Amino acid sequence: MLKRTHILSFVSALLFAPMLSAATDMSSSPALNSAQKLFFYTDHLKGVAKGSRLDYGFKSVTKDADSITDNIELKVTDVVAEGKRDLEFNFLSGPNHIDFSPAKAYTGNPLIIHFLERDISRMAKDTGGSNGFFRNRIRDAFKSPSEVRDIKIQFNGQALEGTEVVVTPFVANPYAANFKLYVNKRYEFIFSDQVPGGIYRIHTQVPDENGKSVLIDEDMTFRQITPAI
């Protein structure tokens, strides 16, 4: 079992500090594009009541390796103020479980961070590189996303409004020779305020050198909300 009780505070300092701030004041924030606002400055859990649980499906497919199909849960243990919630997590199970600390007075949906922290740890392990390097590249990629577009998503038989943000953090990086496997890695985020928790899907793909097949394919997709009893 992996222990990650230190991750939330560590990542908040290095990558996602704006989203974790105790008070998000858009009027005093620097000029941001729509992708940065969606990611860093959105109250994704708006309207989600105390005692509610959000359930997500997780799938990881790696070429020539066993696939992983699992679950991720987020529980709202308290609503402490407007836009701030206390949260607990059950992130994957068995040998894949990561023990993320509860979040206090949190604004946003921290499962975005948790998904990426697992992703970053895997890349650092595979390449012998620095977690901080990959964190910074992903953060900076939102300054110039590859694509931002309005889309329709199908959920429970309904067509809902969403926004897809695509980033390719490692393309044309001067240090690409050190992590060739991940140079063309693609991240797709689908946000929707019509889905509880604000994010419908996070999807990553690692193509082979020729772009003809996929070596690693992972996603986290919203399934359902269980309301407070």
mmCIF file with all atom_site columns, C-alpha atoms in Angstrom:
data_model
loop_
_atom_site.group_PDB
_atom_site.id
_atom_site.type_symbol
_atom_site.label_atom_id
_atom_site.label_alt_id
_atom_site.label_comp_id
_atom_site.label_asym_id
_atom_site.label_entity_id
_atom_site.label_seq_id
_atom_site.pdbx_PDB_ins_code
_atom_site.Cartn_x
_atom_site.Cartn_y
_atom_site.Cartn_z
_atom_site.occupancy
_atom_site.B_iso_or_equiv
_atom_site.pdbx_formal_charge
_atom_site.auth_seq_id
_atom_site.auth_comp_id
_atom_site.auth_asym_id
_atom_site.auth_atom_id
_atom_site.pdbx_PDB_model_num
ATOM 1   C CA . MET A 1 1   ? 0.000   0.000  0.000   1.00 0.00 ? 1   MET A CA 1
ATOM 2   C CA . LEU A 1 2   ? 1.300   3.430  -0.916  1.00 0.00 ? 2   LEU A CA 1
ATOM 3   C CA . LYS A 1 3   ? 1.251   6.147  1.705   1.00 0.00 ? 3   LYS A CA 1
ATOM 4   C CA . ARG A 1 4   ? 0.807   9.697  0.461   1.00 0.00 ? 4   ARG A CA 1
ATOM 5   C CA . THR A 1 5   ? -0.313  11.592 3.569   1.00 0.00 ? 5   THR A CA 1
ATOM 6   C CA . HIS A 1 6   ? 2.125   14.407 2.766   1.00 0.00 ? 6   HIS A CA 1
ATOM 7   C CA . ILE A 1 7   ? 1.132   14.917 -0.846  1.00 0.00 ? 7   ILE A CA 1
ATOM 8   C CA . LEU A 1 8   ? -1.665  17.466 -0.542  1.00 0.00 ? 8   LEU A CA 1
ATOM 9   C CA . SER A 1 9   ? 0.398   20.106 1.246   1.00 0.00 ? 9   SER A CA 1
ATOM 10  C CA . PHE A 1 10  ? 3.446   19.398 -0.937  1.00 0.00 ? 10  PHE A CA 1
ATOM 11  C CA . VAL A 1 11  ? 1.591   19.709 -4.211  1.00 0.00 ? 11  VAL A CA 1
ATOM 12  C CA . SER A 1 12  ? -0.284  22.784 -3.032  1.00 0.00 ? 12  SER A CA 1
ATOM 13  C CA . ALA A 1 13  ? 3.019   24.607 -2.679  1.00 0.00 ? 13  ALA A CA 1
ATOM 14  C CA . LEU A 1 14  ? 4.449   23.454 -5.996  1.00 0.00 ? 14  LEU A CA 1
ATOM 15  C CA . LEU A 1 15  ? 1.614   23.081 -8.445  1.00 0.00 ? 15  LEU A CA 1
ATOM 16  C CA . PHE A 1 16  ? -1.902  23.939 -7.393  1.00 0.00 ? 16  PHE A CA 1
ATOM 17  C CA . ALA A 1 17  ? -1.543  26.622 -4.736  1.00 0.00 ? 17  ALA A CA 1
ATOM 18  C CA . PRO A 1 18  ? -4.185  28.925 -6.281  1.00 0.00 ? 18  PRO A CA 1
ATOM 19  C CA . MET A 1 19  ? -6.885  26.268 -6.142  1.00 0.00 ? 19  MET A CA 1
ATOM 20  C CA . LEU A 1 20  ? -6.040  25.348 -2.552  1.00 0.00 ? 20  LEU A CA 1
ATOM 21  C CA . SER A 1 21  ? -6.079  28.878 -1.182  1.00 0.00 ? 21  SER A CA 1
ATOM 22  C CA . ALA A 1 22  ? -8.397  29.542 1.728   1.00 0.00 ? 22  ALA A CA 1
ATOM 23  C CA . ALA A 1 23  ? -10.069 32.345 -0.199  1.00 0.00 ? 23  ALA A CA 1
ATOM 24  C CA . THR A 1 24  ? -10.088 32.584 -3.977  1.00 0.00 ? 24  THR A CA 1
ATOM 25  C CA . ASP A 1 25  ? -10.475 36.187 -5.074  1.00 0.00 ? 25  ASP A CA 1
ATOM 26  C CA . MET A 1 26  ? -10.760 36.424 -8.830  1.00 0.00 ? 26  MET A CA 1
ATOM 27  C CA . SER A 1 27  ? -10.730 40.214 -8.655  1.00 0.00 ? 27  SER A CA 1
ATOM 28  C CA . SER A 1 28  ? -7.175  40.189 -7.312  1.00 0.00 ? 28  SER A CA 1
ATOM 29  C CA . SER A 1 29  ? -5.856  37.235 -9.308  1.00 0.00 ? 29  SER A CA 1
ATOM 30  C CA . PRO A 1 30  ? -3.570  37.767 -12.298 1.00 0.00 ? 30  PRO A CA 1
ATOM 31  C CA . ALA A 1 31  ? -4.992  37.675 -15.805 1.00 0.00 ? 31  ALA A CA 1
ATOM 32  C CA . LEU A 1 32  ? -5.830  34.060 -16.539 1.00 0.00 ? 32  LEU A CA 1
ATOM 33  C CA . ASN A 1 33  ? -7.107  32.222 -19.569 1.00 0.00 ? 33  ASN A CA 1
ATOM 34  C CA . SER A 1 34  ? -10.257 30.092 -19.470 1.00 0.00 ? 34  SER A CA 1
ATOM 35  C CA . ALA A 1 35  ? -8.328  26.851 -18.943 1.00 0.00 ? 35  ALA A CA 1
ATOM 36  C CA . GLN A 1 36  ? -6.497  28.222 -15.900 1.00 0.00 ? 36  GLN A CA 1
ATOM 37  C CA . LYS A 1 37  ? -9.743  29.559 -14.439 1.00 0.00 ? 37  LYS A CA 1
ATOM 38  C CA . LEU A 1 38  ? -11.450 26.188 -14.870 1.00 0.00 ? 38  LEU A CA 1
ATOM 39  C CA . PHE A 1 39  ? -8.583  24.327 -13.280 1.00 0.00 ? 39  PHE A CA 1
ATOM 40  C CA . PHE A 1 40  ? -7.332  26.653 -10.556 1.00 0.00 ? 40  PHE A CA 1
ATOM 41  C CA . TYR A 1 41  ? -10.148 29.080 -9.719  1.00 0.00 ? 41  TYR A CA 1
ATOM 42  C CA . THR A 1 42  ? -13.426 27.172 -9.821  1.00 0.00 ? 42  THR A CA 1
ATOM 43  C CA . ASP A 1 43  ? -15.572 25.936 -6.953  1.00 0.00 ? 43  ASP A CA 1
ATOM 44  C CA . HIS A 1 44  ? -16.113 22.529 -8.551  1.00 0.00 ? 44  HIS A CA 1
ATOM 45  C CA . LEU A 1 45  ? -18.082 21.178 -5.572  1.00 0.00 ? 45  LEU A CA 1
ATOM 46  C CA . LYS A 1 46  ? -20.584 24.019 -5.510  1.00 0.00 ? 46  LYS A CA 1
ATOM 47  C CA . GLY A 1 47  ? -23.967 22.716 -4.368  1.00 0.00 ? 47  GLY A CA 1
ATOM 48  C CA . VAL A 1 48  ? -22.642 19.359 -3.121  1.00 0.00 ? 48  VAL A CA 1
ATOM 49  C CA . ALA A 1 49  ? -24.046 18.916 0.379   1.00 0.00 ? 49  ALA A CA 1
ATOM 50  C CA . LYS A 1 50  ? -22.468 17.599 3.571   1.00 0.00 ? 50  LYS A CA 1
ATOM 51  C CA . GLY A 1 51  ? -22.547 13.807 3.678   1.00 0.00 ? 51  GLY A CA 1
ATOM 52  C CA . SER A 1 52  ? -22.596 13.405 -0.115  1.00 0.00 ? 52  SER A CA 1
ATOM 53  C CA . ARG A 1 53  ? -20.275 10.933 -1.831  1.00 0.00 ? 53  ARG A CA 1
ATOM 54  C CA . LEU A 1 54  ? -18.962 11.239 -5.364  1.00 0.00 ? 54  LEU A CA 1
ATOM 55  C CA . ASP A 1 55  ? -17.981 8.031  -7.147  1.00 0.00 ? 55  ASP A CA 1
ATOM 56  C CA . TYR A 1 56  ? -15.593 7.780  -10.102 1.00 0.00 ? 56  TYR A CA 1
ATOM 57  C CA . GLY A 1 57  ? -14.429 4.882  -12.206 1.00 0.00 ? 57  GLY A CA 1
ATOM 58  C CA . PHE A 1 58  ? -10.714 4.500  -12.843 1.00 0.00 ? 58  PHE A CA 1
ATOM 59  C CA . LYS A 1 59  ? -9.086  2.515  -15.627 1.00 0.00 ? 59  LYS A CA 1
ATOM 60  C CA . SER A 1 60  ? -5.443  2.071  -16.576 1.00 0.00 ? 60  SER A CA 1
ATOM 61  C CA . VAL A 1 61  ? -4.346  0.127  -19.643 1.00 0.00 ? 61  VAL A CA 1
ATOM 62  C CA . THR A 1 62  ? -0.638  -0.364 -20.318 1.00 0.00 ? 62  THR A CA 1
ATOM 63  C CA . LYS A 1 63  ? 0.590   -2.242 -23.362 1.00 0.00 ? 63  LYS A CA 1
ATOM 64  C CA . ASP A 1 64  ? 1.978   -5.680 -22.456 1.00 0.00 ? 64  ASP A CA 1
ATOM 65  C CA . ALA A 1 65  ? 0.888   -5.325 -18.816 1.00 0.00 ? 65  ALA A CA 1
ATOM 66  C CA . ASP A 1 66  ? -2.199  -6.094 -16.731 1.00 0.00 ? 66  ASP A CA 1
ATOM 67  C CA . SER A 1 67  ? -4.995  -3.546 -16.831 1.00 0.00 ? 67  SER A CA 1
ATOM 68  C CA . ILE A 1 68  ? -6.392  -1.874 -13.721 1.00 0.00 ? 68  ILE A CA 1
ATOM 69  C CA . THR A 1 69  ? -10.104 -1.237 -13.195 1.00 0.00 ? 69  THR A CA 1
ATOM 70  C CA . ASP A 1 70  ? -10.921 0.382  -9.873  1.00 0.00 ? 70  ASP A CA 1
ATOM 71  C CA . ASN A 1 71  ? -12.936 3.003  -8.004  1.00 0.00 ? 71  ASN A CA 1
ATOM 72  C CA . ILE A 1 72  ? -12.269 6.413  -6.504  1.00 0.00 ? 72  ILE A CA 1
ATOM 73  C CA . GLU A 1 73  ? -14.482 8.063  -3.903  1.00 0.00 ? 73  GLU A CA 1
ATOM 74  C CA . LEU A 1 74  ? -14.718 11.579 -2.497  1.00 0.00 ? 74  LEU A CA 1
ATOM 75  C CA . LYS A 1 75  ? -16.887 12.270 0.568   1.00 0.00 ? 75  LYS A CA 1
ATOM 76  C CA . VAL A 1 76  ? -17.955 15.698 1.783   1.00 0.00 ? 76  VAL A CA 1
ATOM 77  C CA . THR A 1 77  ? -17.714 15.494 5.575   1.00 0.00 ? 77  THR A CA 1
ATOM 78  C CA . ASP A 1 78  ? -18.637 19.134 6.199   1.00 0.00 ? 78  ASP A CA 1
ATOM 79  C CA . VAL A 1 79  ? -19.445 22.411 4.491   1.00 0.00 ? 79  VAL A CA 1
ATOM 80  C CA . VAL A 1 80  ? -17.571 24.916 6.606   1.00 0.00 ? 80  VAL A CA 1
ATOM 81  C CA . ALA A 1 81  ? -18.240 28.088 4.598   1.00 0.00 ? 81  ALA A CA 1
ATOM 82  C CA . GLU A 1 82  ? -19.377 29.201 1.177   1.00 0.00 ? 82  GLU A CA 1
ATOM 83  C CA . GLY A 1 83  ? -17.159 27.397 -1.329  1.00 0.00 ? 83  GLY A CA 1
ATOM 84  C CA . LYS A 1 84  ? -15.171 25.515 1.333   1.00 0.00 ? 84  LYS A CA 1
ATOM 85  C CA . ARG A 1 85  ? -15.577 21.885 2.314   1.00 0.00 ? 85  ARG A CA 1
ATOM 86  C CA . ASP A 1 86  ? -13.940 19.236 4.457   1.00 0.00 ? 86  ASP A CA 1
ATOM 87  C CA . LEU A 1 87  ? -13.291 16.135 2.360   1.00 0.00 ? 87  LEU A CA 1
ATOM 88  C CA . GLU A 1 88  ? -12.174 12.535 2.698   1.00 0.00 ? 88  GLU A CA 1
ATOM 89  C CA . PHE A 1 89  ? -10.986 10.158 -0.016  1.00 0.00 ? 89  PHE A CA 1
ATOM 90  C CA . ASN A 1 90  ? -10.837 6.493  -0.891  1.00 0.00 ? 90  ASN A CA 1
ATOM 91  C CA . PHE A 1 91  ? -8.429  6.524  -3.805  1.00 0.00 ? 91  PHE A CA 1
ATOM 92  C CA . LEU A 1 92  ? -8.218  3.103  -5.476  1.00 0.00 ? 92  LEU A CA 1
ATOM 93  C CA . SER A 1 93  ? -8.030  -0.174 -3.596  1.00 0.00 ? 93  SER A CA 1
ATOM 94  C CA . GLY A 1 94  ? -5.714  -3.023 -2.595  1.00 0.00 ? 94  GLY A CA 1
ATOM 95  C CA . PRO A 1 95  ? -2.110  -2.646 -3.800  1.00 0.00 ? 95  PRO A CA 1
ATOM 96  C CA . ASN A 1 96  ? -3.077  0.414  -5.864  1.00 0.00 ? 96  ASN A CA 1
ATOM 97  C CA . HIS A 1 97  ? -4.522  2.346  -2.927  1.00 0.00 ? 97  HIS A CA 1
ATOM 98  C CA . ILE A 1 98  ? -3.054  5.768  -2.132  1.00 0.00 ? 98  ILE A CA 1
ATOM 99  C CA . ASP A 1 99  ? -3.747  7.156  1.328   1.00 0.00 ? 99  ASP A CA 1
ATOM 100 C CA . PHE A 1 100 ? -4.424  10.831 0.697   1.00 0.00 ? 100 PHE A CA 1
ATOM 101 C CA . SER A 1 101 ? -4.970  12.984 3.780   1.00 0.00 ? 101 SER A CA 1
ATOM 102 C CA . PRO A 1 102 ? -8.397  14.537 4.434   1.00 0.00 ? 102 PRO A CA 1
ATOM 103 C CA . ALA A 1 103 ? -8.712  18.086 3.107   1.00 0.00 ? 103 ALA A CA 1
ATOM 104 C CA . LYS A 1 104 ? -9.926  20.929 5.297   1.00 0.00 ? 104 LYS A CA 1
ATOM 105 C CA . ALA A 1 105 ? -11.811 24.046 4.120   1.00 0.00 ? 105 ALA A CA 1
ATOM 106 C CA . TYR A 1 106 ? -11.009 23.121 0.531   1.00 0.00 ? 106 TYR A CA 1
ATOM 107 C CA . THR A 1 107 ? -12.143 24.988 -2.560  1.00 0.00 ? 107 THR A CA 1
ATOM 108 C CA . GLY A 1 108 ? -12.271 22.920 -5.746  1.00 0.00 ? 108 GLY A CA 1
ATOM 109 C CA . ASN A 1 109 ? -12.179 19.205 -6.455  1.00 0.00 ? 109 ASN A CA 1
ATOM 110 C CA . PRO A 1 110 ? -8.894  17.723 -5.153  1.00 0.00 ? 110 PRO A CA 1
ATOM 111 C CA . LEU A 1 111 ? -9.337  14.501 -7.104  1.00 0.00 ? 111 LEU A CA 1
ATOM 112 C CA . ILE A 1 112 ? -7.895  16.425 -10.048 1.00 0.00 ? 112 ILE A CA 1
ATOM 113 C CA . ILE A 1 113 ? -4.709  16.853 -8.036  1.00 0.00 ? 113 ILE A CA 1
ATOM 114 C CA . HIS A 1 114 ? -4.719  13.289 -6.742  1.00 0.00 ? 114 HIS A CA 1
ATOM 115 C CA . PHE A 1 115 ? -5.074  11.832 -10.236 1.00 0.00 ? 115 PHE A CA 1
ATOM 116 C CA . LEU A 1 116 ? -2.176  13.960 -11.430 1.00 0.00 ? 116 LEU A CA 1
ATOM 117 C CA . GLU A 1 117 ? 0.006   13.202 -8.419  1.00 0.00 ? 117 GLU A CA 1
ATOM 118 C CA . ARG A 1 118 ? -0.283  9.475  -9.097  1.00 0.00 ? 118 ARG A CA 1
ATOM 119 C CA . ASP A 1 119 ? 0.473   10.174 -12.759 1.00 0.00 ? 119 ASP A CA 1
ATOM 120 C CA . ILE A 1 120 ? 3.498   12.329 -11.904 1.00 0.00 ? 120 ILE A CA 1
ATOM 121 C CA . SER A 1 121 ? 4.890   9.741  -9.486  1.00 0.00 ? 121 SER A CA 1
ATOM 122 C CA . ARG A 1 122 ? 4.696   7.074  -12.171 1.00 0.00 ? 122 ARG A CA 1
ATOM 123 C CA . MET A 1 123 ? 6.533   9.212  -14.720 1.00 0.00 ? 123 MET A CA 1
ATOM 124 C CA . ALA A 1 124 ? 9.250   10.145 -12.248 1.00 0.00 ? 124 ALA A CA 1
ATOM 125 C CA . LYS A 1 125 ? 9.719   6.494  -11.305 1.00 0.00 ? 125 LYS A CA 1
ATOM 126 C CA . ASP A 1 126 ? 9.825   5.342  -14.936 1.00 0.00 ? 126 ASP A CA 1
ATOM 127 C CA . THR A 1 127 ? 12.352  7.968  -16.010 1.00 0.00 ? 127 THR A CA 1
ATOM 128 C CA . GLY A 1 128 ? 14.403  8.515  -12.856 1.00 0.00 ? 128 GLY A CA 1
ATOM 129 C CA . GLY A 1 129 ? 13.396  12.148 -13.116 1.00 0.00 ? 129 GLY A CA 1
ATOM 130 C CA . SER A 1 130 ? 12.106  14.709 -10.655 1.00 0.00 ? 130 SER A CA 1
ATOM 131 C CA . ASN A 1 131 ? 8.475   14.878 -9.548  1.00 0.00 ? 131 ASN A CA 1
ATOM 132 C CA . GLY A 1 132 ? 8.850   18.642 -9.450  1.00 0.00 ? 132 GLY A CA 1
ATOM 133 C CA . PHE A 1 133 ? 9.910   18.797 -13.099 1.00 0.00 ? 133 PHE A CA 1
ATOM 134 C CA . PHE A 1 134 ? 6.763   17.017 -14.275 1.00 0.00 ? 134 PHE A CA 1
ATOM 135 C CA . ARG A 1 135 ? 4.543   19.045 -11.922 1.00 0.00 ? 135 ARG A CA 1
ATOM 136 C CA . ASN A 1 136 ? 5.877   22.316 -13.247 1.00 0.00 ? 136 ASN A CA 1
ATOM 137 C CA . ARG A 1 137 ? 5.493   21.289 -16.879 1.00 0.00 ? 137 ARG A CA 1
ATOM 138 C CA . ILE A 1 138 ? 1.844   20.326 -16.321 1.00 0.00 ? 138 ILE A CA 1
ATOM 139 C CA . ARG A 1 139 ? 1.124   23.553 -14.452 1.00 0.00 ? 139 ARG A CA 1
ATOM 140 C CA . ASP A 1 140 ? 2.757   25.663 -17.159 1.00 0.00 ? 140 ASP A CA 1
ATOM 141 C CA . ALA A 1 141 ? 0.908   23.816 -19.932 1.00 0.00 ? 141 ALA A CA 1
ATOM 142 C CA . PHE A 1 142 ? -2.335  25.488 -18.860 1.00 0.00 ? 142 PHE A CA 1
ATOM 143 C CA . LYS A 1 143 ? -0.881  28.848 -19.886 1.00 0.00 ? 143 LYS A CA 1
ATOM 144 C CA . SER A 1 144 ? -1.003  27.705 -23.528 1.00 0.00 ? 144 SER A CA 1
ATOM 145 C CA . PRO A 1 145 ? -3.367  24.729 -23.807 1.00 0.00 ? 145 PRO A CA 1
ATOM 146 C CA . SER A 1 146 ? -3.427  22.759 -27.041 1.00 0.00 ? 146 SER A CA 1
ATOM 147 C CA . GLU A 1 147 ? -7.200  23.030 -27.210 1.00 0.00 ? 147 GLU A CA 1
ATOM 148 C CA . VAL A 1 148 ? -10.131 24.485 -25.290 1.00 0.00 ? 148 VAL A CA 1
ATOM 149 C CA . ARG A 1 149 ? -13.574 23.771 -26.698 1.00 0.00 ? 149 ARG A CA 1
ATOM 150 C CA . ASP A 1 150 ? -17.205 23.482 -25.675 1.00 0.00 ? 150 ASP A CA 1
ATOM 151 C CA . ILE A 1 151 ? -18.555 19.968 -26.028 1.00 0.00 ? 151 ILE A CA 1
ATOM 152 C CA . LYS A 1 152 ? -21.612 17.837 -25.263 1.00 0.00 ? 152 LYS A CA 1
ATOM 153 C CA . ILE A 1 153 ? -21.226 14.908 -22.895 1.00 0.00 ? 153 ILE A CA 1
ATOM 154 C CA . GLN A 1 154 ? -23.645 12.022 -22.528 1.00 0.00 ? 154 GLN A CA 1
ATOM 155 C CA . PHE A 1 155 ? -24.504 11.221 -18.926 1.00 0.00 ? 155 PHE A CA 1
ATOM 156 C CA . ASN A 1 156 ? -27.462 9.129  -17.727 1.00 0.00 ? 156 ASN A CA 1
ATOM 157 C CA . GLY A 1 157 ? -29.167 9.522  -21.081 1.00 0.00 ? 157 GLY A CA 1
ATOM 158 C CA . GLN A 1 158 ? -28.826 13.293 -21.097 1.00 0.00 ? 158 GLN A CA 1
ATOM 159 C CA . ALA A 1 159 ? -26.690 15.602 -23.210 1.00 0.00 ? 159 ALA A CA 1
ATOM 160 C CA . LEU A 1 160 ? -24.886 17.988 -20.869 1.00 0.00 ? 160 LEU A CA 1
ATOM 161 C CA . GLU A 1 161 ? -22.757 21.042 -21.545 1.00 0.00 ? 161 GLU A CA 1
ATOM 162 C CA . GLY A 1 162 ? -19.037 20.682 -20.916 1.00 0.00 ? 162 GLY A CA 1
ATOM 163 C CA . THR A 1 163 ? -15.665 22.192 -21.700 1.00 0.00 ? 163 THR A CA 1
ATOM 164 C CA . GLU A 1 164 ? -12.702 20.110 -22.804 1.00 0.00 ? 164 GLU A CA 1
ATOM 165 C CA . VAL A 1 165 ? -9.180  21.316 -22.091 1.00 0.00 ? 165 VAL A CA 1
ATOM 166 C CA . VAL A 1 166 ? -6.286  19.488 -23.779 1.00 0.00 ? 166 VAL A CA 1
ATOM 167 C CA . VAL A 1 167 ? -2.658  19.992 -22.803 1.00 0.00 ? 167 VAL A CA 1
ATOM 168 C CA . THR A 1 168 ? 0.552   18.398 -24.066 1.00 0.00 ? 168 THR A CA 1
ATOM 169 C CA . PRO A 1 169 ? 3.058   19.494 -21.402 1.00 0.00 ? 169 PRO A CA 1
ATOM 170 C CA . PHE A 1 170 ? 6.204   17.829 -22.730 1.00 0.00 ? 170 PHE A CA 1
ATOM 171 C CA . VAL A 1 171 ? 6.182   18.473 -26.478 1.00 0.00 ? 171 VAL A CA 1
ATOM 172 C CA . ALA A 1 172 ? 9.294   20.345 -27.690 1.00 0.00 ? 172 ALA A CA 1
ATOM 173 C CA . ASN A 1 173 ? 10.804  20.350 -24.209 1.00 0.00 ? 173 ASN A CA 1
ATOM 174 C CA . PRO A 1 174 ? 14.602  20.897 -24.303 1.00 0.00 ? 174 PRO A CA 1
ATOM 175 C CA . TYR A 1 175 ? 15.103  17.959 -21.931 1.00 0.00 ? 175 TYR A CA 1
ATOM 176 C CA . ALA A 1 176 ? 12.930  15.563 -23.950 1.00 0.00 ? 176 ALA A CA 1
ATOM 177 C CA . ALA A 1 177 ? 15.807  13.126 -24.463 1.00 0.00 ? 177 ALA A CA 1
ATOM 178 C CA . ASN A 1 178 ? 15.594  12.293 -20.758 1.00 0.00 ? 178 ASN A CA 1
ATOM 179 C CA . PHE A 1 179 ? 11.968  11.112 -20.928 1.00 0.00 ? 179 PHE A CA 1
ATOM 180 C CA . LYS A 1 180 ? 11.326  10.040 -24.510 1.00 0.00 ? 180 LYS A CA 1
ATOM 181 C CA . LEU A 1 181 ? 8.437   7.769  -23.513 1.00 0.00 ? 181 LEU A CA 1
ATOM 182 C CA . TYR A 1 182 ? 6.332   10.714 -22.346 1.00 0.00 ? 182 TYR A CA 1
ATOM 183 C CA . VAL A 1 183 ? 7.253   13.463 -24.808 1.00 0.00 ? 183 VAL A CA 1
ATOM 184 C CA . ASN A 1 184 ? 3.938   13.244 -26.688 1.00 0.00 ? 184 ASN A CA 1
ATOM 185 C CA . LYS A 1 185 ? 1.757   12.495 -23.696 1.00 0.00 ? 185 LYS A CA 1
ATOM 186 C CA . ARG A 1 186 ? -1.691  14.074 -23.949 1.00 0.00 ? 186 ARG A CA 1
ATOM 187 C CA . TYR A 1 187 ? -3.972  15.168 -21.096 1.00 0.00 ? 187 TYR A CA 1
ATOM 188 C CA . GLU A 1 188 ? -7.696  15.729 -21.629 1.00 0.00 ? 188 GLU A CA 1
ATOM 189 C CA . PHE A 1 189 ? -9.862  17.330 -18.940 1.00 0.00 ? 189 PHE A CA 1
ATOM 190 C CA . ILE A 1 190 ? -13.636 17.596 -19.311 1.00 0.00 ? 190 ILE A CA 1
ATOM 191 C CA . PHE A 1 191 ? -15.240 20.099 -16.943 1.00 0.00 ? 191 PHE A CA 1
ATOM 192 C CA . SER A 1 192 ? -18.983 20.550 -16.506 1.00 0.00 ? 192 SER A CA 1
ATOM 193 C CA . ASP A 1 193 ? -20.928 22.480 -13.899 1.00 0.00 ? 193 ASP A CA 1
ATOM 194 C CA . GLN A 1 194 ? -23.860 20.186 -14.718 1.00 0.00 ? 194 GLN A CA 1
ATOM 195 C CA . VAL A 1 195 ? -21.989 17.240 -13.184 1.00 0.00 ? 195 VAL A CA 1
ATOM 196 C CA . PRO A 1 196 ? -21.601 17.064 -9.386  1.00 0.00 ? 196 PRO A CA 1
ATOM 197 C CA . GLY A 1 197 ? -17.957 17.722 -8.542  1.00 0.00 ? 197 GLY A CA 1
ATOM 198 C CA . GLY A 1 198 ? -17.420 19.828 -11.652 1.00 0.00 ? 198 GLY A CA 1
ATOM 199 C CA . ILE A 1 199 ? -15.197 17.419 -13.551 1.00 0.00 ? 199 ILE A CA 1
ATOM 200 C CA . TYR A 1 200 ? -16.601 14.671 -15.735 1.00 0.00 ? 200 TYR A CA 1
ATOM 201 C CA . ARG A 1 201 ? -13.402 13.029 -16.964 1.00 0.00 ? 201 ARG A CA 1
ATOM 202 C CA . ILE A 1 202 ? -9.617  13.138 -16.882 1.00 0.00 ? 202 ILE A CA 1
ATOM 203 C CA . HIS A 1 203 ? -7.971  11.119 -19.646 1.00 0.00 ? 203 HIS A CA 1
ATOM 204 C CA . THR A 1 204 ? -4.294  10.643 -20.487 1.00 0.00 ? 204 THR A CA 1
ATOM 205 C CA . GLN A 1 205 ? -2.649  8.843  -23.393 1.00 0.00 ? 205 GLN A CA 1
ATOM 206 C CA . VAL A 1 206 ? 0.954   7.986  -24.154 1.00 0.00 ? 206 VAL A CA 1
ATOM 207 C CA . PRO A 1 207 ? 1.426   7.132  -27.856 1.00 0.00 ? 207 PRO A CA 1
ATOM 208 C CA . ASP A 1 208 ? 4.345   5.212  -29.283 1.00 0.00 ? 208 ASP A CA 1
ATOM 209 C CA . GLU A 1 209 ? 7.074   7.061  -31.182 1.00 0.00 ? 209 GLU A CA 1
ATOM 210 C CA . ASN A 1 210 ? 5.185   6.769  -34.460 1.00 0.00 ? 210 ASN A CA 1
ATOM 211 C CA . GLY A 1 211 ? 1.843   7.760  -32.992 1.00 0.00 ? 211 GLY A CA 1
ATOM 212 C CA . LYS A 1 212 ? 0.264   4.609  -34.406 1.00 0.00 ? 212 LYS A CA 1
ATOM 213 C CA . SER A 1 213 ? -0.573  2.873  -31.143 1.00 0.00 ? 213 SER A CA 1
ATOM 214 C CA . VAL A 1 214 ? -1.183  3.761  -27.507 1.00 0.00 ? 214 VAL A CA 1
ATOM 215 C CA . LEU A 1 215 ? 1.272   2.541  -24.876 1.00 0.00 ? 215 LEU A CA 1
ATOM 216 C CA . ILE A 1 216 ? -0.520  3.863  -21.785 1.00 0.00 ? 216 ILE A CA 1
ATOM 217 C CA . ASP A 1 217 ? -4.162  4.909  -21.512 1.00 0.00 ? 217 ASP A CA 1
ATOM 218 C CA . GLU A 1 218 ? -5.675  6.043  -18.197 1.00 0.00 ? 218 GLU A CA 1
ATOM 219 C CA . ASP A 1 219 ? -8.872  7.786  -17.186 1.00 0.00 ? 219 ASP A CA 1
ATOM 220 C CA . MET A 1 220 ? -11.011 8.787  -14.249 1.00 0.00 ? 220 MET A CA 1
ATOM 221 C CA . THR A 1 221 ? -14.705 9.273  -15.098 1.00 0.00 ? 221 THR A CA 1
ATOM 222 C CA . PHE A 1 222 ? -17.567 10.482 -12.915 1.00 0.00 ? 222 PHE A CA 1
ATOM 223 C CA . ARG A 1 223 ? -20.181 7.799  -12.219 1.00 0.00 ? 223 ARG A CA 1
ATOM 224 C CA . GLN A 1 224 ? -22.650 9.053  -9.631  1.00 0.00 ? 224 GLN A CA 1
ATOM 225 C CA . ILE A 1 225 ? -23.370 11.054 -6.517  1.00 0.00 ? 225 ILE A CA 1
ATOM 226 C CA . THR A 1 226 ? -24.857 9.457  -3.429  1.00 0.00 ? 226 THR A CA 1
ATOM 227 C CA . PRO A 1 227 ? -26.705 12.223 -1.558  1.00 0.00 ? 227 PRO A CA 1
ATOM 228 C CA . ALA A 1 228 ? -26.519 12.735 2.184   1.00 0.00 ? 228 ALA A CA 1
ATOM 229 C CA . ILE A 1 229 ? -28.940 10.548 4.137   1.00 0.00 ? 229 ILE A CA 1
#
